[in-house]
Amino acid sequence: MAKTHPHIDDRIRAFIEKQKMFFVATAPSGDGGHVNLSPKGYDSFRILGPNEVAYLDLGGSGIETLAHVRQNGRITFMFCAFEGAANILRLYGKAEAVSFDEPGFSDKLALFPDFPKARTIFTAKIDRIQDSCGWGVPFYDYAGERDQLIRANAHRSDEEWSERRYVSNAASIDGLPGLVKPDAAE
């Protein structure tokens, strides 16, 4: 049976910090559009306070999370125990985003390891924390992080990388604005 918690306590923090992977879910406003669910890895999640978290988005082929958060702010993080005691933890909240070309990005980037490139940092105020049994989640053996994304980002110059982001991440699959090149916004 699901149980809610008023804040991220030491037990919840320990569970989050032990996980090698988490999931981020967002959706556009209204009846249309696509719900997005993205798996995340690396050392990219931070607990900022009892009801505040952040995650570092290293980029990818889609821009759904950023587009949805900028439209309505809704976000859910999910952590599953794939080893040890069964558990599923969900953090529901309202997020804000700051991308690599915006003021404040560098300050927030200091919260995370020094990855070669990072696209966006999301911070979220968490208004519901819920865990459930997770008995249907399978066990798996962690083999390590994939390094393709880090390698792909590392070999591009900052200019090449940012131009690629602006071109490939301009709009979500539903046509919502994604990354907007600063001179294009004027």
PDB file of C-alpha atoms in Angstrom:
ATOM      1  CA  MET A   1       0.000   0.000   0.000  1.00  0.00           C
ATOM      2  CA  ALA A   2       1.267   3.460  -0.874  1.00  0.00           C
ATOM      3  CA  LYS A   3       2.429   5.732   1.922  1.00  0.00           C
ATOM      4  CA  THR A   4       2.950   9.490   1.727  1.00  0.00           C
ATOM      5  CA  HIS A   5       5.679  11.424   3.519  1.00  0.00           C
ATOM      6  CA  PRO A   6       5.814  15.141   4.412  1.00  0.00           C
ATOM      7  CA  HIS A   7       9.455  15.561   3.372  1.00  0.00           C
ATOM      8  CA  ILE A   8      12.615  13.771   2.279  1.00  0.00           C
ATOM      9  CA  ASP A   9      13.895  12.288   5.530  1.00  0.00           C
ATOM     10  CA  ASP A  10      17.157  10.418   6.135  1.00  0.00           C
ATOM     11  CA  ARG A  11      15.683   7.060   5.102  1.00  0.00           C
ATOM     12  CA  ILE A  12      14.319   8.439   1.830  1.00  0.00           C
ATOM     13  CA  ARG A  13      17.571  10.311   1.154  1.00  0.00           C
ATOM     14  CA  ALA A  14      19.574   7.104   1.661  1.00  0.00           C
ATOM     15  CA  PHE A  15      17.282   5.222  -0.730  1.00  0.00           C
ATOM     16  CA  ILE A  16      17.593   7.921  -3.421  1.00  0.00           C
ATOM     17  CA  GLU A  17      21.365   8.145  -3.085  1.00  0.00           C
ATOM     18  CA  LYS A  18      21.717   4.367  -3.472  1.00  0.00           C
ATOM     19  CA  GLN A  19      19.881   4.225  -6.810  1.00  0.00           C
ATOM     20  CA  LYS A  20      21.867   4.117 -10.056  1.00  0.00           C
ATOM     21  CA  MET A  21      18.934   5.157 -12.223  1.00  0.00           C
ATOM     22  CA  PHE A  22      15.797   7.249 -11.896  1.00  0.00           C
ATOM     23  CA  PHE A  23      12.954   8.290 -14.163  1.00  0.00           C
ATOM     24  CA  VAL A  24      11.518  11.724 -14.964  1.00  0.00           C
ATOM     25  CA  ALA A  25       7.932  12.141 -16.175  1.00  0.00           C
ATOM     26  CA  THR A  26       6.264  15.259 -17.594  1.00  0.00           C
ATOM     27  CA  ALA A  27       3.295  16.061 -19.805  1.00  0.00           C
ATOM     28  CA  PRO A  28       1.976  19.067 -21.697  1.00  0.00           C
ATOM     29  CA  SER A  29      -1.128  20.893 -20.510  1.00  0.00           C
ATOM     30  CA  GLY A  30      -4.535  19.913 -21.825  1.00  0.00           C
ATOM     31  CA  ASP A  31      -5.961  16.778 -23.368  1.00  0.00           C
ATOM     32  CA  GLY A  32      -3.555  16.500 -26.298  1.00  0.00           C
ATOM     33  CA  GLY A  33       0.134  15.926 -26.505  1.00  0.00           C
ATOM     34  CA  HIS A  34       2.402  13.147 -25.391  1.00  0.00           C
ATOM     35  CA  VAL A  35       3.354  12.155 -21.864  1.00  0.00           C
ATOM     36  CA  ASN A  36       7.132  11.862 -21.605  1.00  0.00           C
ATOM     37  CA  LEU A  37       9.020   9.413 -19.416  1.00  0.00           C
ATOM     38  CA  SER A  38      12.822   9.468 -19.475  1.00  0.00           C
ATOM     39  CA  PRO A  39      15.327   7.212 -17.711  1.00  0.00           C
ATOM     40  CA  LYS A  40      18.294   9.048 -16.182  1.00  0.00           C
ATOM     41  CA  GLY A  41      21.666   7.857 -14.988  1.00  0.00           C
ATOM     42  CA  TYR A  42      25.048   9.233 -13.978  1.00  0.00           C
ATOM     43  CA  ASP A  43      25.535  11.219 -10.771  1.00  0.00           C
ATOM     44  CA  SER A  44      22.874  13.698 -11.864  1.00  0.00           C
ATOM     45  CA  PHE A  45      20.351  13.999  -9.001  1.00  0.00           C
ATOM     46  CA  ARG A  46      20.661  16.194  -5.916  1.00  0.00           C
ATOM     47  CA  ILE A  47      18.542  16.688  -2.809  1.00  0.00           C
ATOM     48  CA  LEU A  48      18.645  20.408  -2.019  1.00  0.00           C
ATOM     49  CA  GLY A  49      16.334  20.397   0.986  1.00  0.00           C
ATOM     50  CA  PRO A  50      13.502  18.470   2.622  1.00  0.00           C
ATOM     51  CA  ASN A  51      11.163  19.314  -0.275  1.00  0.00           C
ATOM     52  CA  GLU A  52      13.508  20.473  -3.024  1.00  0.00           C
ATOM     53  CA  VAL A  53      15.568  18.522  -5.548  1.00  0.00           C
ATOM     54  CA  ALA A  54      17.587  19.152  -8.701  1.00  0.00           C
ATOM     55  CA  TYR A  55      18.733  17.112 -11.632  1.00  0.00           C
ATOM     56  CA  LEU A  56      21.296  17.734 -14.322  1.00  0.00           C
ATOM     57  CA  ASP A  57      20.171  16.980 -17.862  1.00  0.00           C
ATOM     58  CA  LEU A  58      23.106  16.154 -20.103  1.00  0.00           C
ATOM     59  CA  GLY A  59      21.024  16.336 -23.257  1.00  0.00           C
ATOM     60  CA  GLY A  60      19.681  13.939 -25.797  1.00  0.00           C
ATOM     61  CA  SER A  61      17.644  13.703 -28.946  1.00  0.00           C
ATOM     62  CA  GLY A  62      14.428  15.041 -27.406  1.00  0.00           C
ATOM     63  CA  ILE A  63      13.491  18.166 -25.471  1.00  0.00           C
ATOM     64  CA  GLU A  64      10.174  17.073 -23.980  1.00  0.00           C
ATOM     65  CA  THR A  65      11.042  17.586 -20.312  1.00  0.00           C
ATOM     66  CA  LEU A  66      12.197  21.166 -20.833  1.00  0.00           C
ATOM     67  CA  ALA A  67       9.250  22.016 -23.095  1.00  0.00           C
ATOM     68  CA  HIS A  68       6.708  20.606 -20.630  1.00  0.00           C
ATOM     69  CA  VAL A  69       8.308  22.187 -17.558  1.00  0.00           C
ATOM     70  CA  ARG A  70       8.423  25.582 -19.248  1.00  0.00           C
ATOM     71  CA  GLN A  71       4.755  25.211 -20.185  1.00  0.00           C
ATOM     72  CA  ASN A  72       3.302  24.032 -16.868  1.00  0.00           C
ATOM     73  CA  GLY A  73       6.034  23.068 -14.384  1.00  0.00           C
ATOM     74  CA  ARG A  74       4.625  19.628 -13.538  1.00  0.00           C
ATOM     75  CA  ILE A  75       7.197  16.903 -12.948  1.00  0.00           C
ATOM     76  CA  THR A  76       7.458  13.489 -11.296  1.00  0.00           C
ATOM     77  CA  PHE A  77      10.649  11.662 -10.360  1.00  0.00           C
ATOM     78  CA  MET A  78      10.540   7.913  -9.768  1.00  0.00           C
ATOM     79  CA  PHE A  79      13.152   5.700  -8.137  1.00  0.00           C
ATOM     80  CA  CYS A  80      12.880   1.884  -8.068  1.00  0.00           C
ATOM     81  CA  ALA A  81      14.820  -0.610  -5.986  1.00  0.00           C
ATOM     82  CA  PHE A  82      16.323  -3.102  -8.429  1.00  0.00           C
ATOM     83  CA  GLU A  83      18.322  -4.750  -5.625  1.00  0.00           C
ATOM     84  CA  GLY A  84      17.644  -5.290  -1.938  1.00  0.00           C
ATOM     85  CA  ALA A  85      14.242  -4.594  -0.389  1.00  0.00           C
ATOM     86  CA  ALA A  86      11.457  -3.793  -2.855  1.00  0.00           C
ATOM     87  CA  ASN A  87      10.446  -0.127  -3.043  1.00  0.00           C
ATOM     88  CA  ILE A  88       9.171   2.466  -5.496  1.00  0.00           C
ATOM     89  CA  LEU A  89       9.496   6.129  -4.567  1.00  0.00           C
ATOM     90  CA  ARG A  90       7.811   8.984  -6.410  1.00  0.00           C
ATOM     91  CA  LEU A  91       8.466  12.696  -5.907  1.00  0.00           C
ATOM     92  CA  TYR A  92       5.753  14.926  -7.379  1.00  0.00           C
ATOM     93  CA  GLY A  93       6.285  18.634  -7.791  1.00  0.00           C
ATOM     94  CA  LYS A  94       6.659  21.840  -9.745  1.00  0.00           C
ATOM     95  CA  ALA A  95       9.913  22.439 -11.562  1.00  0.00           C
ATOM     96  CA  GLU A  96      11.834  25.303 -13.050  1.00  0.00           C
ATOM     97  CA  ALA A  97      14.592  24.975 -15.603  1.00  0.00           C
ATOM     98  CA  VAL A  98      17.727  26.896 -16.436  1.00  0.00           C
ATOM     99  CA  SER A  99      19.589  25.967 -19.618  1.00  0.00           C
ATOM    100  CA  PHE A 100      23.284  26.243 -20.452  1.00  0.00           C
ATOM    101  CA  ASP A 101      22.910  29.640 -22.142  1.00  0.00           C
ATOM    102  CA  GLU A 102      20.893  31.306 -19.354  1.00  0.00           C
ATOM    103  CA  PRO A 103      21.877  33.303 -16.265  1.00  0.00           C
ATOM    104  CA  GLY A 104      22.223  31.198 -13.128  1.00  0.00           C
ATOM    105  CA  PHE A 105      23.250  28.017 -14.929  1.00  0.00           C
ATOM    106  CA  SER A 106      26.896  28.131 -13.780  1.00  0.00           C
ATOM    107  CA  ASP A 107      25.913  28.542 -10.133  1.00  0.00           C
ATOM    108  CA  LYS A 108      23.639  25.496 -10.221  1.00  0.00           C
ATOM    109  CA  LEU A 109      26.145  23.494 -12.254  1.00  0.00           C
ATOM    110  CA  ALA A 110      28.507  23.607  -9.266  1.00  0.00           C
ATOM    111  CA  LEU A 111      26.141  21.162  -7.486  1.00  0.00           C
ATOM    112  CA  PHE A 112      27.131  18.378  -9.878  1.00  0.00           C
ATOM    113  CA  PRO A 113      30.270  16.563 -11.071  1.00  0.00           C
ATOM    114  CA  ASP A 114      32.226  18.150 -13.891  1.00  0.00           C
ATOM    115  CA  PHE A 115      30.623  16.601 -16.976  1.00  0.00           C
ATOM    116  CA  PRO A 116      31.993  17.836 -20.338  1.00  0.00           C
ATOM    117  CA  LYS A 117      28.686  19.425 -21.383  1.00  0.00           C
ATOM    118  CA  ALA A 118      25.274  19.830 -19.745  1.00  0.00           C
ATOM    119  CA  ARG A 119      22.064  21.086 -21.331  1.00  0.00           C
ATOM    120  CA  THR A 120      19.681  22.026 -18.509  1.00  0.00           C
ATOM    121  CA  ILE A 121      19.367  21.956 -14.740  1.00  0.00           C
ATOM    122  CA  PHE A 122      15.916  21.359 -13.312  1.00  0.00           C
ATOM    123  CA  THR A 123      15.048  22.307  -9.751  1.00  0.00           C
ATOM    124  CA  ALA A 124      11.754  21.154  -8.294  1.00  0.00           C
ATOM    125  CA  LYS A 125       9.715  21.989  -5.218  1.00  0.00           C
ATOM    126  CA  ILE A 126       8.266  18.669  -4.124  1.00  0.00           C
ATOM    127  CA  ASP A 127       4.663  18.730  -2.877  1.00  0.00           C
ATOM    128  CA  ARG A 128       3.996  14.975  -2.635  1.00  0.00           C
ATOM    129  CA  ILE A 129       6.341  12.167  -1.656  1.00  0.00           C
ATOM    130  CA  GLN A 130       4.967   8.654  -1.958  1.00  0.00           C
ATOM    131  CA  ASP A 131       6.440   5.191  -1.779  1.00  0.00           C
ATOM    132  CA  SER A 132       4.883   1.836  -2.543  1.00  0.00           C
ATOM    133  CA  CYS A 133       5.829  -1.825  -2.328  1.00  0.00           C
ATOM    134  CA  GLY A 134       7.568  -2.380  -5.653  1.00  0.00           C
ATOM    135  CA  TRP A 135       7.026  -6.131  -5.464  1.00  0.00           C
ATOM    136  CA  GLY A 136       6.537  -6.315  -9.239  1.00  0.00           C
ATOM    137  CA  VAL A 137       9.879  -4.649 -10.030  1.00  0.00           C
ATOM    138  CA  PRO A 138      12.530  -7.198 -11.072  1.00  0.00           C
ATOM    139  CA  PHE A 139      16.045  -7.506  -9.711  1.00  0.00           C
ATOM    140  CA  TYR A 140      18.923  -6.547 -11.977  1.00  0.00           C
ATOM    141  CA  ASP A 141      22.685  -6.414 -11.672  1.00  0.00           C
ATOM    142  CA  TYR A 142      24.226  -3.004 -12.248  1.00  0.00           C
ATOM    143  CA  ALA A 143      27.084  -3.258 -14.755  1.00  0.00           C
ATOM    144  CA  GLY A 144      28.095   0.414 -14.989  1.00  0.00           C
ATOM    145  CA  GLU A 145      27.294   3.674 -16.723  1.00  0.00           C
ATOM    146  CA  ARG A 146      27.268   3.882 -20.505  1.00  0.00           C
ATOM    147  CA  ASP A 147      29.901   6.330 -21.688  1.00  0.00           C
ATOM    148  CA  GLN A 148      28.628   7.113 -25.199  1.00  0.00           C
ATOM    149  CA  LEU A 149      26.884  10.362 -24.206  1.00  0.00           C
ATOM    150  CA  ILE A 150      29.914  11.657 -22.317  1.00  0.00           C
ATOM    151  CA  ARG A 151      32.230  10.751 -25.214  1.00  0.00           C
ATOM    152  CA  ALA A 152      29.904  12.300 -27.805  1.00  0.00           C
ATOM    153  CA  ASN A 153      29.717  15.545 -25.842  1.00  0.00           C
ATOM    154  CA  ALA A 154      33.432  15.669 -25.021  1.00  0.00           C
ATOM    155  CA  HIS A 155      34.698  15.548 -28.601  1.00  0.00           C
ATOM    156  CA  ARG A 156      32.661  18.575 -29.754  1.00  0.00           C
ATOM    157  CA  SER A 157      33.716  22.163 -29.149  1.00  0.00           C
ATOM    158  CA  ASP A 158      31.349  24.217 -26.990  1.00  0.00           C
ATOM    159  CA  GLU A 159      30.179  26.056 -30.114  1.00  0.00           C
ATOM    160  CA  GLU A 160      29.537  22.833 -32.076  1.00  0.00           C
ATOM    161  CA  TRP A 161      27.736  21.279 -29.134  1.00  0.00           C
ATOM    162  CA  SER A 162      25.488  24.287 -28.460  1.00  0.00           C
ATOM    163  CA  GLU A 163      24.632  24.708 -32.158  1.00  0.00           C
ATOM    164  CA  ARG A 164      23.662  21.034 -32.306  1.00  0.00           C
ATOM    165  CA  ARG A 165      21.434  21.515 -29.241  1.00  0.00           C
ATOM    166  CA  TYR A 166      19.675  24.531 -30.795  1.00  0.00           C
ATOM    167  CA  VAL A 167      19.038  22.678 -34.052  1.00  0.00           C
ATOM    168  CA  SER A 168      17.982  19.291 -32.674  1.00  0.00           C
ATOM    169  CA  ASN A 169      16.215  20.559 -29.530  1.00  0.00           C
ATOM    170  CA  ALA A 170      14.280  23.550 -30.919  1.00  0.00           C
ATOM    171  CA  ALA A 171      10.828  22.034 -30.351  1.00  0.00           C
ATOM    172  CA  SER A 172       9.162  19.112 -28.620  1.00  0.00           C
ATOM    173  CA  ILE A 173       7.428  16.351 -30.567  1.00  0.00           C
ATOM    174  CA  ASP A 174       4.172  18.247 -29.926  1.00  0.00           C
ATOM    175  CA  GLY A 175       5.605  21.526 -31.259  1.00  0.00           C
ATOM    176  CA  LEU A 176       6.205  23.224 -27.900  1.00  0.00           C
ATOM    177  CA  PRO A 177       9.269  25.484 -27.759  1.00  0.00           C
ATOM    178  CA  GLY A 178      12.443  23.812 -26.551  1.00  0.00           C
ATOM    179  CA  LEU A 179      15.843  25.468 -26.604  1.00  0.00           C
ATOM    180  CA  VAL A 180      15.765  28.855 -28.277  1.00  0.00           C
ATOM    181  CA  LYS A 181      19.007  30.347 -29.533  1.00  0.00           C
ATOM    182  CA  PRO A 182      19.466  33.688 -27.724  1.00  0.00           C
ATOM    183  CA  ASP A 183      19.748  35.795 -30.901  1.00  0.00           C
ATOM    184  CA  ALA A 184      16.674  34.044 -32.352  1.00  0.00           C
ATOM    185  CA  ALA A 185      14.583  35.100 -29.343  1.00  0.00           C
ATOM    186  CA  GLU A 186      15.123  38.822 -29.988  1.00  0.00           C
TER     187      GLU A 186
END
